[in-house]
Tab-separated table of C-alpha atoms in Angstrom:
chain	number	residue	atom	x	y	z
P	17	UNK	CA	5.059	9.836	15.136
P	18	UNK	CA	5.925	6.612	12.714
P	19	UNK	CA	7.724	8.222	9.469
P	20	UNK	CA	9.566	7.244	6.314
P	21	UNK	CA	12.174	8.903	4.279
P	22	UNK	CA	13.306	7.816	1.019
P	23	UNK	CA	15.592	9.146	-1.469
P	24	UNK	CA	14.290	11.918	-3.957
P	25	UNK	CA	13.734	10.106	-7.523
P	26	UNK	CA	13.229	10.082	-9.984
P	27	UNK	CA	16.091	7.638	-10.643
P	28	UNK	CA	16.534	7.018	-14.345
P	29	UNK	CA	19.386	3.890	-15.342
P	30	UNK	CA	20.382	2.037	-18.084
P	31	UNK	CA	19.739	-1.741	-18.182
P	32	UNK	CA	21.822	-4.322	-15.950
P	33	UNK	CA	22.860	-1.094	-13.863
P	34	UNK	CA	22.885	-1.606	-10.011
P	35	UNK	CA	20.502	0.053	-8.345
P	36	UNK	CA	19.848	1.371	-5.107
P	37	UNK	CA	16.812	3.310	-3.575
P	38	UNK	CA	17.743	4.910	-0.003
P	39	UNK	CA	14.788	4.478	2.806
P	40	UNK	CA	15.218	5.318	6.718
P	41	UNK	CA	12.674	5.058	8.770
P	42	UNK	CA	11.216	6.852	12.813
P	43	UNK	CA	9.347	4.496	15.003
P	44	UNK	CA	9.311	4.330	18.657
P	45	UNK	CA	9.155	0.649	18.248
P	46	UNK	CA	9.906	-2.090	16.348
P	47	UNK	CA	8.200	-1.656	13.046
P	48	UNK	CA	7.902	-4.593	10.398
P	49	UNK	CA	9.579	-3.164	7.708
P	50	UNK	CA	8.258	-3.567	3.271
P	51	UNK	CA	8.921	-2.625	-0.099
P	52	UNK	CA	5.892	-2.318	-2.454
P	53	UNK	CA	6.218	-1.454	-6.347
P	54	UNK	CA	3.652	0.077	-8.648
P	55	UNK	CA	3.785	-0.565	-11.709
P	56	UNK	CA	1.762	1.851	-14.258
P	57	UNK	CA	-2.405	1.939	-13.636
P	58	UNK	CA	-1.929	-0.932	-11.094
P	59	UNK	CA	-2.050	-0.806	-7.435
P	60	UNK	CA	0.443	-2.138	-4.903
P	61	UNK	CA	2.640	-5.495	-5.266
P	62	UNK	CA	4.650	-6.793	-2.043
P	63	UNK	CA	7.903	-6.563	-3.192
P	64	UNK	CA	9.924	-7.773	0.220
P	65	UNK	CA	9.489	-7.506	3.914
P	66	UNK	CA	11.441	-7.453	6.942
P	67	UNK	CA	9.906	-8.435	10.694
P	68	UNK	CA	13.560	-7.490	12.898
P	69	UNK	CA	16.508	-6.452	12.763
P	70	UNK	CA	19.206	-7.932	10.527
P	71	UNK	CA	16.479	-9.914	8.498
P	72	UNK	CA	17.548	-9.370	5.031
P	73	UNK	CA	13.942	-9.433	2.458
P	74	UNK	CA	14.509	-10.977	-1.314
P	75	UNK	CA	12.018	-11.661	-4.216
P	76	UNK	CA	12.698	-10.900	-8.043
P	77	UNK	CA	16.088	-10.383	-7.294
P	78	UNK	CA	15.701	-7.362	-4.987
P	79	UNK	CA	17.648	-7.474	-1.590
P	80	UNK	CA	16.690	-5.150	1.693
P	81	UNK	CA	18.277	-5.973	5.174
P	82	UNK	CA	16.911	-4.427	8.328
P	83	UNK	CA	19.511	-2.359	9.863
P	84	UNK	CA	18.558	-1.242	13.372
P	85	UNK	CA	21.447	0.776	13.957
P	86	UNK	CA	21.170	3.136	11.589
P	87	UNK	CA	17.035	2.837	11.215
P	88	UNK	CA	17.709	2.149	7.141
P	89	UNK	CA	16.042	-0.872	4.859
P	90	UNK	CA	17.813	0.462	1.356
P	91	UNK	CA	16.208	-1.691	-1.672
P	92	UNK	CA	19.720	-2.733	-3.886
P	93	UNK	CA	19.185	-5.095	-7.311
P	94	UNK	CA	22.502	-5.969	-9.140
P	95	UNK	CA	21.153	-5.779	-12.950
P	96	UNK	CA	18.153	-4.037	-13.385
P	97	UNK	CA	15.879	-4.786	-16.408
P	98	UNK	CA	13.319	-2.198	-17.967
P	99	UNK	CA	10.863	-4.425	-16.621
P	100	UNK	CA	11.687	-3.111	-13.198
P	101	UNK	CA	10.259	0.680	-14.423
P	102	UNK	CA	7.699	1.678	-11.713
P	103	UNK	CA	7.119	3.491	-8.490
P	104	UNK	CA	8.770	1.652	-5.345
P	105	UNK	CA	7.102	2.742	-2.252
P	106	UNK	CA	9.268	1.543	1.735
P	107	UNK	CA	6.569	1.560	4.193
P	108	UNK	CA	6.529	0.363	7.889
P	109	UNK	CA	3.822	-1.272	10.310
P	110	UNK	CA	4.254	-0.912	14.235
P	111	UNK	CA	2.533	-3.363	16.962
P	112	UNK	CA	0.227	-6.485	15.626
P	113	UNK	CA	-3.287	-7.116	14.284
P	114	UNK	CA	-4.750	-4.408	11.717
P	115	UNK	CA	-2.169	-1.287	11.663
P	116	UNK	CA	-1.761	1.829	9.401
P	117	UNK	CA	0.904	1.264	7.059
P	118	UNK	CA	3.378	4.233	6.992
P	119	UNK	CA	4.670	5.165	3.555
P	120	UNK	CA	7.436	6.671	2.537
P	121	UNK	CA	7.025	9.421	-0.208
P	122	UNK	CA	7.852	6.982	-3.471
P	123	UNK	CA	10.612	6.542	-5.755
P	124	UNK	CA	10.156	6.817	-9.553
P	125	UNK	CA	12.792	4.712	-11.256
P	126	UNK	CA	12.687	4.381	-15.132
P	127	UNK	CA	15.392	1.863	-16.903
P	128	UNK	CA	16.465	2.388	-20.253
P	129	UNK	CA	17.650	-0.332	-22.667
J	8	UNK	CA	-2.937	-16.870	-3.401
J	9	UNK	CA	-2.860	-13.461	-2.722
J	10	UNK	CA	-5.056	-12.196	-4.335
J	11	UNK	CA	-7.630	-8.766	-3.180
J	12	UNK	CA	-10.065	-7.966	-5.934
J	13	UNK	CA	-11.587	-4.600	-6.743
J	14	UNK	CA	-14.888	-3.547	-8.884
J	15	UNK	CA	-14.982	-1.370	-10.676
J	16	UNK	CA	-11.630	-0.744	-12.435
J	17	UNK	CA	-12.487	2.705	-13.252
J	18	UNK	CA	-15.402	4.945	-12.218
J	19	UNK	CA	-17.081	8.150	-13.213
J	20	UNK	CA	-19.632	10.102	-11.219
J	21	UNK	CA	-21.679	13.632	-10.871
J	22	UNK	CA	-21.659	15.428	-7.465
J	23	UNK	CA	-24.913	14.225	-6.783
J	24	UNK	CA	-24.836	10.602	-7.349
J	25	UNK	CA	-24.352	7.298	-5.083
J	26	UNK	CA	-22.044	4.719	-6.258
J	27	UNK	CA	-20.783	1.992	-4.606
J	28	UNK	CA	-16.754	0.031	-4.464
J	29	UNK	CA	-16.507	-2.870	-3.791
J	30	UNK	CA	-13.470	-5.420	-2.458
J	31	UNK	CA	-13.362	-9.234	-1.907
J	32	UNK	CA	-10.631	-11.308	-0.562
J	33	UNK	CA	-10.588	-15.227	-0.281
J	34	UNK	CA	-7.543	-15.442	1.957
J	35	UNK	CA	-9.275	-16.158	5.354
J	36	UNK	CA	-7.944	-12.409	6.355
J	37	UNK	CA	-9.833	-10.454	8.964
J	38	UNK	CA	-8.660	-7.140	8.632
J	39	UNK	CA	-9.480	-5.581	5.650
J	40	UNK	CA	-8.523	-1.383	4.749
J	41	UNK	CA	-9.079	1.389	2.276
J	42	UNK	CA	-7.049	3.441	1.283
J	43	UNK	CA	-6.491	6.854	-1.166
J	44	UNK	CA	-3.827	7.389	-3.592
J	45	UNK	CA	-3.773	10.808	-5.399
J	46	UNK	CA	-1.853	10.591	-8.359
J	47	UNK	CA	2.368	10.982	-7.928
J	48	UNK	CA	1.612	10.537	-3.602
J	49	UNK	CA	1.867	7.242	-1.360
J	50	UNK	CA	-1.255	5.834	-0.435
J	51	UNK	CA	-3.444	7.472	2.635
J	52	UNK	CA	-5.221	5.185	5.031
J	53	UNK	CA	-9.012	5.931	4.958
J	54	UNK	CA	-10.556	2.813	7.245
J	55	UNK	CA	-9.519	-0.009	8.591
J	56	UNK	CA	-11.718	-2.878	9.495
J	57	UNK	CA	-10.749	-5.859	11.916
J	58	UNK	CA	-13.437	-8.748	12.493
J	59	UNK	CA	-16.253	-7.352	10.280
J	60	UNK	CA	-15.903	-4.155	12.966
J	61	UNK	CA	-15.009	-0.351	12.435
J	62	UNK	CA	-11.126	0.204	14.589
J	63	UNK	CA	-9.967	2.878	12.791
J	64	UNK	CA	-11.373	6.321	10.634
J	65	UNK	CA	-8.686	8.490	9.767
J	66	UNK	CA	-11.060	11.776	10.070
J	67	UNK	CA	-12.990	11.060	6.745
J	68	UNK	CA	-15.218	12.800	5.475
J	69	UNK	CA	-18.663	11.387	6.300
J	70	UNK	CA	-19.501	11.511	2.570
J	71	UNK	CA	-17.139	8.825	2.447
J	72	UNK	CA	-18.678	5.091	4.061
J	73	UNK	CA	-17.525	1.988	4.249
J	74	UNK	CA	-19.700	-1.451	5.515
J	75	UNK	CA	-17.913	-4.827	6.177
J	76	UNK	CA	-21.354	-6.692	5.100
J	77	UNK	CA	-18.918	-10.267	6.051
J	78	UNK	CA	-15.427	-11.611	6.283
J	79	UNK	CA	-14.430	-11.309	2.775
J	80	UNK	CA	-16.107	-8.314	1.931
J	81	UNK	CA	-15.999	-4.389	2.299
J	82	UNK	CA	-17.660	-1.710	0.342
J	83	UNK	CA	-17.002	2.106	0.085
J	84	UNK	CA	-20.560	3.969	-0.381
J	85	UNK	CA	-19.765	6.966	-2.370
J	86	UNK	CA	-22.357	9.965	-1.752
J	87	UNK	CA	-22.090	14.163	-2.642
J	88	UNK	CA	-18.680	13.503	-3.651
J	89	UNK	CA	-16.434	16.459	-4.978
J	90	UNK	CA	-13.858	16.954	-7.605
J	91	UNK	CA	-10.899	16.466	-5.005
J	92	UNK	CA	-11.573	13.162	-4.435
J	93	UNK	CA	-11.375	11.724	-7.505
J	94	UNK	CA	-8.255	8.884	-6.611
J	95	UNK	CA	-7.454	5.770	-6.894
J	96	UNK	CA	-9.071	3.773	-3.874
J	97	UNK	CA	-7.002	0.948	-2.854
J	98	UNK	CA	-8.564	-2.114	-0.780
J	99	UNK	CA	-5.912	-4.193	0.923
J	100	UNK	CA	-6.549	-7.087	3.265
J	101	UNK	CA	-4.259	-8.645	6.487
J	102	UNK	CA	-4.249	-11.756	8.208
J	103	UNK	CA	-5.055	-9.961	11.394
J	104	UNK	CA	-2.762	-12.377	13.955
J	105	UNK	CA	-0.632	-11.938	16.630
J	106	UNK	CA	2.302	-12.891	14.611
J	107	UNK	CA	4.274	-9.765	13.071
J	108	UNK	CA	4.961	-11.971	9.832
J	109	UNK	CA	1.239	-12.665	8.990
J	110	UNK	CA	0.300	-9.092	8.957
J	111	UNK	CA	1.300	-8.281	5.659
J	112	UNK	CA	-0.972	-5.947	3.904
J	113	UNK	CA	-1.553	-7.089	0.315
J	114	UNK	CA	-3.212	-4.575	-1.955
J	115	UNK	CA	-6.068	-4.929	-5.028
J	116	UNK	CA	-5.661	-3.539	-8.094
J	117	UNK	CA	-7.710	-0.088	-6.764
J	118	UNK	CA	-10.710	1.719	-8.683
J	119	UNK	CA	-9.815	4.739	-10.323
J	120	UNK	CA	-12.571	7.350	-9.315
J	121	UNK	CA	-13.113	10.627	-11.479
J	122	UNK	CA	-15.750	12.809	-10.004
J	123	UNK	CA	-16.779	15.558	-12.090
């Protein structure tokens, strides 16, 4: 089945450090591809998305790009701000209409000033 | 506007009681979900719901029911609930096309659930 892997956290940086969080994905398809963030006793934002390959997401200053080849959709900002503390969540859809959104396991990352 | 909204924020209940979430969405969307988020885990599908109809139970436990009662509306009826599912139960809504871009799930705020 559908699964996503993303890189262990928690990630802990100092402010305006670049940052990168690691997701690669299995689908038999070809999944739409997201980035949510939770933020403390809140539920799930839309961060960025991805429909194909080489699409490259943005919002906020967050970048992912859909790379086919080697099934990854890493989330990269240049200068992170402590704002940006929370739990980032990659996920995929396959096929159209209503469909299960497949999660990957979360990412804690916590930015010091 | 994207914007799913969830009542109650937080909720406490016995064992034996009945409660009742509730999500609304104003976006047009016709496929509305719930999911379960343990705390420290990714969200876990529970139900999804496309035009007002049932498509998809993820094996829930029947104490566990959701209604669609219209289009911008779904409930979760809460009955002889136990300790291990007190969660946070997240309601997200979809446009529900046959376009890949307009299927974006966006999310409500959740209810946080303690069952004692």
């Amino acid at each position: 089945g559908d699964s996503v892997t993303q890189m262990e956290g928690p990630v802990t940086l100092s402010e305006e450090a670049f940052l990168t969080i690691n997701c690669t994905y299995t689908a038999t398809g070809y999944p739409s591809l997201f980035w949510y963030v939770q933020y403390p006793g809140e539920g799930l934002q839309l961060l960025l998305k991805a429909t194909k390959a080489d699409d490259k997401g943005s919002n906020k200053g967050f970048e992912a790009t859909y790379r086919k080849e080697t099934t990854s959709f890493h989330l990269e900002k240049g200068s992170v701000q402590v704002s940006d503390s929370a739990v980032y969540f990659c996920a995929l859809s396959e096929g159209q209409g209503a469909q299960k959104l497949v999660f990957g396991q979360g990412t804690r990352l916590t930015i010091n000033p | 506007d994207t914007e799913v909204t969830q009542t109650p924020k937080h909720l406490v209940m016995g064992m034996t009681n009945k409660k009742s979430l509730k999500c609304e969405q104003h976006m047009g969307h016709r496929a509305m979900y719930w999911y379960k988020q343990k705390a420290k885990k990714p969200p876990e599908l529970m139900f999804v719901y496309s035009y007002e109809k049932l498509s998809i139970n993820e094996s829930v436990p029947s104490r566990f029911s959701p209604e669609c009662p219209n289009s911008s509306l779904l409930n979760l009826h809460l009955h002889a609930l136990q300790p291990e599912d007190s969660a946070l139960y997240l309601c997200a809504s979809s446009q529900h096309s046959a376009g890949k871009d307009l299927d974006t799930q966006y999310f409500g705020p959740g209810t946080r659930l303690t069952v004692l």
